Amino acid sequence: MAGRGKLIAVLGDEDTVTGFLLGGVGELNKHRKPNFLVVEKETSLTEIEETFRSFLSRDDIGIVLINQFIAELIRHAIDAHTRSLPAVLEIPSKEHPYDAAKDSILRRAKGMFTAEDLR
Amino acid sequence: MAELAALSRELDERLLHLLEALETLQSKRAAFNSRVEQGWFSLSKSRFAMGCKSVSALQYGARMEPLVRVQAREAGSGQFVFQVIPGESDPVLDTAEESPAVDEIGPPEQVLRRRKGPGYMEEVEHPLEADPTPPHSQHGASAQDPLTWFGILVPQSLRQAQSSFREGILLAGEIATLQSDIEATQTQYQALLQRKRQLVDREGWGCPWSPPPPPPPHCRGGSGEKSWAHCTRRHQLQ
């Protein structure tokens, strides 16, 4: 698997997932398990979180793309993920533009400079 | 003192590297967002051309194989480099792109067309003998292309959407690399800062960024060697 490269997983609204699948990231493995989740109004928070955690635990996934508004819903799970692999990328959605202030990576970078450090 | 100067220099270098990486990340993010937005716009145009329900999750293929993958290799000190590479079936896709099968309408040979009339049986039997392979295996290459999920004749806007999202995927790899670099640099910076603090506390040099100030009279003597940080904290509390 490592020799072939890892997958890019997508967790997002219909247009985001459709776009990235058009780009060729989609996979249905032999157990018919997809590497994407279309989040709709009916999709429960538990399902989103479980899917996200399952993506993190899969060793064949290298990057997880997630809409930022969905990331906001499961922020605790995203903040708890501190490993470099898989990388979690927060991306904009059609209705919610990207806000750098909410991005977990940038928030961590911002938080490294405390008042005491700069004294 | 030389060790402290070297540590300070190293800290400055790490910090500059971090700021550069953050700046690059910001520009890559802007490029990524613009590609994705362009992709959504093209998808919307496709919906306008094909119908509202024609471009949705309902059209996803029953079989999916990734056409792009990402190779993650460790570049030392916990940093990963993500490189987007074509999947195994990508050469096939390239062939499909050169001669787009999605544009072909109907069977390749006109004799396959069913016609009423006296020659009907002969016309049907002849192509079956000549071409025993099923159409799916003949166009196995194009079956991999996600464009085929949305029909045989797809609008140009859908191709544009595909190309925008592909560019976005390439940028996603670069962004992931930058994020990993930022996190690794952050860890290194914190470790160096911790080491410097320990050094400063151990040697009792006081403020690491300035020559040691004379301790206030009430801090002299008594408890002996007090660190600058300890005194500052005490003054803040007062």
CSV table of C-alpha atoms in Angstrom, one decimal:
chain,number,residue,atom,x,y,z
A,1,MET,CA,0.0,0.0,0.0
A,2,ALA,CA,2.8,2.4,0.9
A,3,GLY,CA,4.5,1.8,-2.4
A,4,ARG,CA,1.3,2.7,-4.3
A,5,GLY,CA,0.7,5.8,-2.3
A,6,LYS,CA,-2.0,6.7,0.1
A,7,LEU,CA,-5.6,8.0,-0.5
A,8,ILE,CA,-7.1,11.4,-0.2
A,9,ALA,CA,-10.3,11.2,1.9
A,10,VAL,CA,-13.0,13.9,1.6
A,11,LEU,CA,-15.6,14.9,4.2
A,12,GLY,CA,-17.8,17.6,2.9
A,13,ASP,CA,-21.0,18.9,1.3
A,14,GLU,CA,-22.2,17.4,-1.9
A,15,ASP,CA,-20.5,19.8,-4.3
A,16,THR,CA,-17.1,19.5,-2.6
A,17,VAL,CA,-17.2,15.7,-2.5
A,18,THR,CA,-18.5,15.5,-6.1
A,19,GLY,CA,-15.7,17.9,-7.3
A,20,PHE,CA,-12.9,16.0,-5.6
A,21,LEU,CA,-14.3,12.6,-6.8
A,22,LEU,CA,-14.4,14.1,-10.3
A,23,GLY,CA,-10.7,14.9,-9.7
A,24,GLY,CA,-10.2,11.2,-9.1
A,25,VAL,CA,-9.7,10.8,-5.3
A,26,GLY,CA,-12.6,8.4,-4.8
A,27,GLU,CA,-12.2,4.8,-3.8
A,28,LEU,CA,-14.5,2.0,-2.9
A,29,ASN,CA,-12.4,-0.7,-1.4
A,30,LYS,CA,-13.1,-4.5,-1.5
A,31,HIS,CA,-15.3,-4.1,1.6
A,32,ARG,CA,-17.2,-1.4,-0.3
A,33,LYS,CA,-16.0,1.2,2.2
A,34,PRO,CA,-15.7,4.6,0.7
A,35,ASN,CA,-13.0,7.2,1.4
A,36,PHE,CA,-15.6,10.0,1.4
A,37,LEU,CA,-18.7,11.2,3.1
A,38,VAL,CA,-21.3,13.5,1.7
A,39,VAL,CA,-22.6,15.5,4.7
A,40,GLU,CA,-26.2,16.5,4.3
A,41,LYS,CA,-28.7,18.1,6.6
A,42,GLU,CA,-29.8,14.7,7.8
A,43,THR,CA,-26.3,13.5,8.6
A,44,SER,CA,-25.8,13.1,12.3
A,45,LEU,CA,-22.9,14.5,14.2
A,46,THR,CA,-22.1,11.0,15.5
A,47,GLU,CA,-21.8,9.8,11.9
A,48,ILE,CA,-19.5,12.6,10.9
A,49,GLU,CA,-17.3,12.1,13.9
A,50,GLU,CA,-17.2,8.3,13.5
A,51,THR,CA,-16.3,8.7,9.8
A,52,PHE,CA,-13.6,11.2,10.6
A,53,ARG,CA,-12.1,8.9,13.2
A,54,SER,CA,-12.3,6.0,10.9
A,55,PHE,CA,-10.4,8.0,8.3
A,56,LEU,CA,-7.7,8.9,10.9
A,57,SER,CA,-7.3,5.3,11.9
A,58,ARG,CA,-7.0,3.9,8.3
A,59,ASP,CA,-3.4,3.5,7.3
A,60,ASP,CA,-4.1,3.9,3.6
A,61,ILE,CA,-5.2,7.5,4.0
A,62,GLY,CA,-2.6,10.3,3.7
A,63,ILE,CA,-4.7,13.4,3.6
A,64,VAL,CA,-8.2,14.2,4.9
A,65,LEU,CA,-10.0,17.1,3.3
A,66,ILE,CA,-12.8,18.4,5.5
A,67,ASN,CA,-15.1,21.4,5.0
A,68,GLN,CA,-14.3,24.0,7.7
A,69,PHE,CA,-17.9,24.3,8.8
A,70,ILE,CA,-18.0,20.5,9.4
A,71,ALA,CA,-14.6,20.7,11.1
A,72,GLU,CA,-16.2,23.3,13.5
A,73,LEU,CA,-18.8,20.6,14.5
A,74,ILE,CA,-16.1,18.1,15.5
A,75,ARG,CA,-13.4,20.6,16.6
A,76,HIS,CA,-12.5,18.5,19.6
A,77,ALA,CA,-11.7,15.5,17.4
A,78,ILE,CA,-9.6,17.6,15.1
A,79,ASP,CA,-7.7,19.3,17.9
A,80,ALA,CA,-7.0,15.9,19.4
A,81,HIS,CA,-5.4,14.8,16.2
A,82,THR,CA,-1.8,15.9,16.6
A,83,ARG,CA,0.0,13.3,14.4
A,84,SER,CA,1.3,14.5,11.0
A,85,LEU,CA,-0.2,11.5,9.2
A,86,PRO,CA,-2.8,11.7,7.9
A,87,ALA,CA,-2.7,15.4,7.4
A,88,VAL,CA,-6.1,17.2,8.0
A,89,LEU,CA,-6.8,20.1,5.7
A,90,GLU,CA,-9.7,22.4,6.4
A,91,ILE,CA,-11.2,23.6,3.2
A,92,PRO,CA,-13.9,26.1,2.4
A,93,SER,CA,-17.4,25.1,1.3
A,94,LYS,CA,-19.8,26.8,-1.0
A,95,GLU,CA,-21.7,28.5,1.7
A,96,HIS,CA,-18.9,29.0,4.2
A,97,PRO,CA,-15.7,30.7,3.1
A,98,TYR,CA,-12.4,29.7,4.6
A,99,ASP,CA,-11.6,31.5,7.8
A,100,ALA,CA,-7.9,31.2,8.8
A,101,ALA,CA,-8.7,32.2,12.4
A,102,LYS,CA,-10.6,28.9,12.8
A,103,ASP,CA,-8.0,26.6,11.3
A,104,SER,CA,-6.5,24.3,13.9
A,105,ILE,CA,-3.0,24.5,12.4
A,106,LEU,CA,-2.9,28.2,12.4
A,107,ARG,CA,-4.5,28.5,15.8
A,108,ARG,CA,-1.7,26.2,17.1
A,109,ALA,CA,0.9,28.4,15.4
A,110,LYS,CA,-0.6,31.5,16.9
A,111,GLY,CA,-0.8,30.0,20.3
A,112,MET,CA,2.9,29.2,20.4
A,113,PHE,CA,3.7,32.9,21.1
A,114,THR,CA,2.6,33.7,24.6
A,115,ALA,CA,3.2,37.0,26.3
A,116,GLU,CA,5.8,35.4,28.4
A,117,ASP,CA,7.8,34.2,25.3
A,118,LEU,CA,7.8,37.7,23.8
A,119,ARG,CA,9.0,39.4,27.0
B,1,MET,CA,27.4,32.4,26.9
B,2,ALA,CA,28.4,31.1,23.5
B,3,GLU,CA,25.9,28.3,23.9
B,4,LEU,CA,23.2,30.8,24.7
B,5,ALA,CA,24.1,32.9,21.6
B,6,ALA,CA,24.0,29.8,19.4
B,7,LEU,CA,20.6,28.8,20.8
B,8,SER,CA,19.3,32.4,20.2
B,9,ARG,CA,20.5,32.3,16.6
B,10,GLU,CA,18.9,28.9,16.1
B,11,LEU,CA,15.7,30.2,17.6
B,12,ASP,CA,15.7,33.2,15.3
B,13,GLU,CA,16.3,30.9,12.3
B,14,ARG,CA,13.4,28.6,13.2
B,15,LEU,CA,11.2,31.6,13.7
B,16,LEU,CA,12.0,33.1,10.3
B,17,HIS,CA,11.5,29.7,8.7
B,18,LEU,CA,8.1,29.4,10.4
B,19,LEU,CA,7.0,32.8,9.3
B,20,GLU,CA,8.1,32.1,5.7
B,21,ALA,CA,6.2,28.8,5.8
B,22,LEU,CA,3.1,30.6,7.1
B,23,GLU,CA,3.3,33.1,4.3
B,24,THR,CA,3.7,30.4,1.7
B,25,LEU,CA,0.8,28.5,3.2
B,26,GLN,CA,-1.4,31.6,3.0
B,27,SER,CA,-0.6,32.1,-0.7
B,28,LYS,CA,-1.2,28.4,-1.5
B,29,ARG,CA,-4.4,28.5,0.5
B,30,ALA,CA,-5.6,31.4,-1.6
B,31,ALA,CA,-4.7,29.5,-4.8
B,32,PHE,CA,-6.4,26.3,-3.6
B,33,ASN,CA,-9.6,28.2,-2.6
B,34,SER,CA,-9.8,29.9,-5.9
B,35,ARG,CA,-9.4,26.6,-7.8
B,36,VAL,CA,-12.1,25.0,-5.7
B,37,GLU,CA,-14.4,28.0,-6.1
B,38,GLN,CA,-13.8,27.8,-9.9
B,39,GLY,CA,-14.7,24.1,-9.7
B,40,TRP,CA,-18.0,24.8,-7.9
B,41,PHE,CA,-18.9,27.4,-10.5
B,42,SER,CA,-18.2,24.9,-13.3
B,43,LEU,CA,-20.3,22.3,-11.5
B,44,SER,CA,-23.2,24.7,-11.2
B,45,LYS,CA,-22.9,25.5,-14.9
B,46,SER,CA,-23.0,21.8,-15.7
B,47,ARG,CA,-26.2,21.5,-13.6
B,48,PHE,CA,-27.7,24.4,-15.6
B,49,ALA,CA,-26.8,22.5,-18.8
B,50,MET,CA,-27.7,19.0,-17.8
B,51,GLY,CA,-30.4,19.5,-15.2
B,52,CYS,CA,-30.5,19.9,-11.5
B,53,LYS,CA,-30.4,16.3,-10.6
B,54,SER,CA,-27.8,15.3,-13.2
B,55,VAL,CA,-24.8,16.2,-11.1
B,56,SER,CA,-25.3,14.9,-7.6
B,57,ALA,CA,-24.2,12.1,-5.3
B,58,LEU,CA,-26.7,9.8,-7.0
B,59,GLN,CA,-24.6,9.6,-10.1
B,60,TYR,CA,-21.4,8.3,-8.4
B,61,GLY,CA,-20.1,5.1,-9.9
B,62,ALA,CA,-20.6,1.7,-8.3
B,63,ARG,CA,-16.9,1.0,-8.8
B,64,MET,CA,-14.3,3.6,-7.8
B,65,GLU,CA,-10.6,3.5,-8.1
B,66,PRO,CA,-8.4,6.4,-7.2
B,67,LEU,CA,-6.8,8.1,-10.1
B,68,VAL,CA,-4.6,10.1,-7.8
B,69,ARG,CA,-2.8,9.1,-4.7
B,70,VAL,CA,-0.5,10.9,-2.3
B,71,GLN,CA,2.9,9.7,-1.3
B,72,ALA,CA,3.9,10.6,2.2
B,73,ARG,CA,7.6,10.3,3.0
B,74,GLU,CA,9.3,11.4,6.2
B,75,ALA,CA,11.8,14.2,5.7
B,76,GLY,CA,13.2,13.9,9.2
B,77,SER,CA,12.3,15.5,12.6
B,78,GLY,CA,8.7,14.4,12.3
B,79,GLN,CA,8.1,16.3,9.1
B,80,PHE,CA,6.3,14.7,6.1
B,81,VAL,CA,6.4,15.6,2.5
B,82,PHE,CA,3.2,14.8,0.6
B,83,GLN,CA,3.5,14.3,-3.1
B,84,VAL,CA,0.5,13.8,-5.3
B,85,ILE,CA,1.1,11.0,-7.7
B,86,PRO,CA,-1.1,9.4,-10.3
B,87,GLY,CA,-2.8,6.2,-9.3
B,88,GLU,CA,-2.1,2.9,-11.1
B,89,SER,CA,-4.9,3.5,-13.6
B,90,ASP,CA,-3.7,6.9,-14.5
B,91,PRO,CA,-1.8,5.9,-17.7
B,92,VAL,CA,-5.1,4.4,-18.8
B,93,LEU,CA,-6.8,7.7,-18.0
B,94,ASP,CA,-4.3,9.6,-20.0
B,95,THR,CA,-5.1,7.4,-23.0
B,96,ALA,CA,-8.7,8.1,-22.3
B,97,GLU,CA,-8.1,11.8,-22.2
B,98,GLU,CA,-6.2,11.8,-25.5
B,99,SER,CA,-9.1,10.1,-27.2
B,100,PRO,CA,-12.0,10.9,-25.0
B,101,ALA,CA,-14.4,8.0,-25.1
B,102,VAL,CA,-17.1,9.9,-23.4
B,103,ASP,CA,-17.6,11.9,-26.6
B,104,GLU,CA,-18.3,8.9,-28.7
B,105,ILE,CA,-22.0,8.2,-29.2
B,106,GLY,CA,-23.3,4.8,-30.1
B,107,PRO,CA,-21.5,1.7,-31.1
B,108,PRO,CA,-18.2,2.1,-33.0
B,109,GLU,CA,-19.4,0.1,-36.0
B,110,GLN,CA,-22.5,1.1,-37.9
B,111,VAL,CA,-23.3,-2.5,-38.8
B,112,LEU,CA,-24.3,-3.1,-35.2
B,113,ARG,CA,-27.3,-0.9,-35.6
B,114,ARG,CA,-30.5,-3.0,-35.5
B,115,ARG,CA,-32.6,-2.5,-38.5
B,116,LYS,CA,-35.9,-4.1,-39.5
B,117,GLY,CA,-35.8,-5.9,-42.8
B,118,PRO,CA,-34.7,-9.0,-44.5
B,119,GLY,CA,-31.0,-8.6,-43.7
B,120,TYR,CA,-31.6,-8.2,-39.9
B,121,MET,CA,-30.3,-11.5,-38.7
B,122,GLU,CA,-27.1,-11.4,-40.8
B,123,GLU,CA,-26.3,-7.9,-39.6
B,124,VAL,CA,-26.7,-8.8,-36.0
B,125,GLU,CA,-24.7,-12.1,-36.1
B,126,HIS,CA,-21.7,-10.7,-38.0
B,127,PRO,CA,-20.5,-8.1,-35.5
B,128,LEU,CA,-21.0,-10.6,-32.6
B,129,GLU,CA,-18.5,-12.9,-34.3
B,130,ALA,CA,-16.1,-10.2,-35.2
B,131,ASP,CA,-16.0,-8.6,-31.8
B,132,PRO,CA,-16.6,-11.0,-28.9
B,133,THR,CA,-15.3,-8.7,-26.2
B,134,PRO,CA,-18.0,-7.0,-24.2
B,135,PRO,CA,-18.3,-3.2,-24.5
B,136,HIS,CA,-17.3,-2.7,-20.9
B,137,SER,CA,-13.9,-4.3,-21.3
B,138,GLN,CA,-13.4,-2.5,-24.6
B,139,HIS,CA,-13.9,0.8,-22.8
B,140,GLY,CA,-12.5,-0.2,-19.5
B,141,ALA,CA,-10.2,2.8,-19.7
B,142,SER,CA,-13.0,5.3,-19.9
B,143,ALA,CA,-15.0,3.5,-17.2
B,144,GLN,CA,-12.3,4.7,-14.7
B,145,ASP,CA,-12.9,8.3,-15.6
B,146,PRO,CA,-15.4,9.8,-13.2
B,147,LEU,CA,-16.8,12.0,-16.0
B,148,THR,CA,-18.6,8.9,-17.3
B,149,TRP,CA,-20.7,8.8,-14.2
B,150,PHE,CA,-22.5,11.8,-15.4
B,151,GLY,CA,-23.2,10.6,-18.9
B,152,ILE,CA,-21.7,9.9,-22.3
B,153,LEU,CA,-21.9,13.4,-23.6
B,154,VAL,CA,-20.8,15.7,-20.8
B,155,PRO,CA,-20.7,19.5,-21.1
B,156,GLN,CA,-17.4,21.3,-21.3
B,157,SER,CA,-18.1,22.9,-17.9
B,158,LEU,CA,-17.9,19.5,-16.2
B,159,ARG,CA,-14.5,18.9,-17.8
B,160,GLN,CA,-13.5,22.4,-16.5
B,161,ALA,CA,-14.7,21.4,-13.0
B,162,GLN,CA,-12.7,18.2,-13.2
B,163,SER,CA,-9.6,20.1,-14.2
B,164,SER,CA,-10.1,22.8,-11.5
B,165,PHE,CA,-10.4,20.1,-8.8
B,166,ARG,CA,-7.4,18.2,-10.1
B,167,GLU,CA,-5.3,21.4,-9.7
B,168,GLY,CA,-6.8,21.8,-6.2
B,169,ILE,CA,-5.7,18.2,-5.3
B,170,LEU,CA,-2.1,19.1,-6.4
B,171,LEU,CA,-2.3,22.2,-4.2
B,172,ALA,CA,-3.7,20.1,-1.3
B,173,GLY,CA,-0.6,18.0,-1.4
B,174,GLU,CA,1.6,21.1,-1.1
B,175,ILE,CA,-0.6,22.6,1.6
B,176,ALA,CA,-0.3,19.3,3.6
B,177,THR,CA,3.5,19.5,3.3
B,178,LEU,CA,3.6,23.1,4.5
B,179,GLN,CA,1.3,22.2,7.4
B,180,SER,CA,3.6,19.4,8.4
B,181,ASP,CA,6.6,21.7,8.1
B,182,ILE,CA,4.9,24.3,10.3
B,183,GLU,CA,4.1,21.8,13.0
B,184,ALA,CA,7.6,20.3,12.9
B,185,THR,CA,9.2,23.8,13.1
B,186,GLN,CA,6.8,24.7,16.0
B,187,THR,CA,7.9,21.6,17.9
B,188,GLN,CA,11.6,22.4,17.3
B,189,TYR,CA,11.1,26.0,18.3
B,190,GLN,CA,9.4,25.0,21.6
B,191,ALA,CA,12.2,22.5,22.3
B,192,LEU,CA,14.8,25.1,21.7
B,193,LEU,CA,13.0,27.7,23.8
B,194,GLN,CA,12.7,25.2,26.6
B,195,ARG,CA,16.4,24.5,26.4
B,196,LYS,CA,17.2,28.1,26.5
B,197,ARG,CA,15.0,28.7,29.5
B,198,GLN,CA,16.7,25.9,31.3
B,199,LEU,CA,20.1,27.3,30.4
B,200,VAL,CA,19.2,30.8,31.6
B,201,ASP,CA,17.7,29.5,34.8
B,202,ARG,CA,20.7,27.3,35.5
B,203,GLU,CA,23.2,30.0,34.9
B,204,GLY,CA,21.1,32.7,36.5
B,205,TRP,CA,21.7,35.1,33.7
B,206,GLY,CA,18.3,36.7,34.1
B,207,CYS,CA,16.4,37.9,31.0
B,208,PRO,CA,17.7,36.0,28.0
B,209,TRP,CA,17.2,38.9,25.7
B,210,SER,CA,19.0,41.6,27.7
B,211,PRO,CA,22.0,41.9,30.0
B,212,PRO,CA,21.1,40.9,33.5
B,213,PRO,CA,19.5,43.9,35.4
B,214,PRO,CA,20.5,44.6,38.9
B,215,PRO,CA,18.1,42.8,41.2
B,216,PRO,CA,15.8,45.0,43.2
B,217,PRO,CA,16.9,45.6,46.8
B,218,HIS,CA,14.2,43.4,48.3
B,219,CYS,CA,15.2,40.5,46.1
B,220,ARG,CA,18.9,40.6,47.1
B,221,GLY,CA,20.2,38.2,49.6
B,222,GLY,CA,17.8,36.1,51.7
B,223,SER,CA,16.9,33.2,49.5
B,224,GLY,CA,20.1,33.6,47.6
B,225,GLU,CA,20.2,33.1,43.7
B,226,LYS,CA,16.8,34.0,42.4
B,227,SER,CA,16.1,33.7,38.7
B,228,TRP,CA,14.9,36.7,36.7
B,229,ALA,CA,11.7,34.9,35.8
B,230,HIS,CA,10.9,34.2,39.5
B,231,CYS,CA,11.4,37.8,40.4
B,232,THR,CA,9.4,39.1,37.5
B,233,ARG,CA,6.5,36.8,38.4
B,234,ARG,CA,6.7,38.0,41.9
B,235,HIS,CA,6.6,41.6,40.8
B,236,GLN,CA,3.6,40.9,38.6
B,237,LEU,CA,1.8,39.4,41.5
B,238,GLN,CA,2.5,42.5,43.5
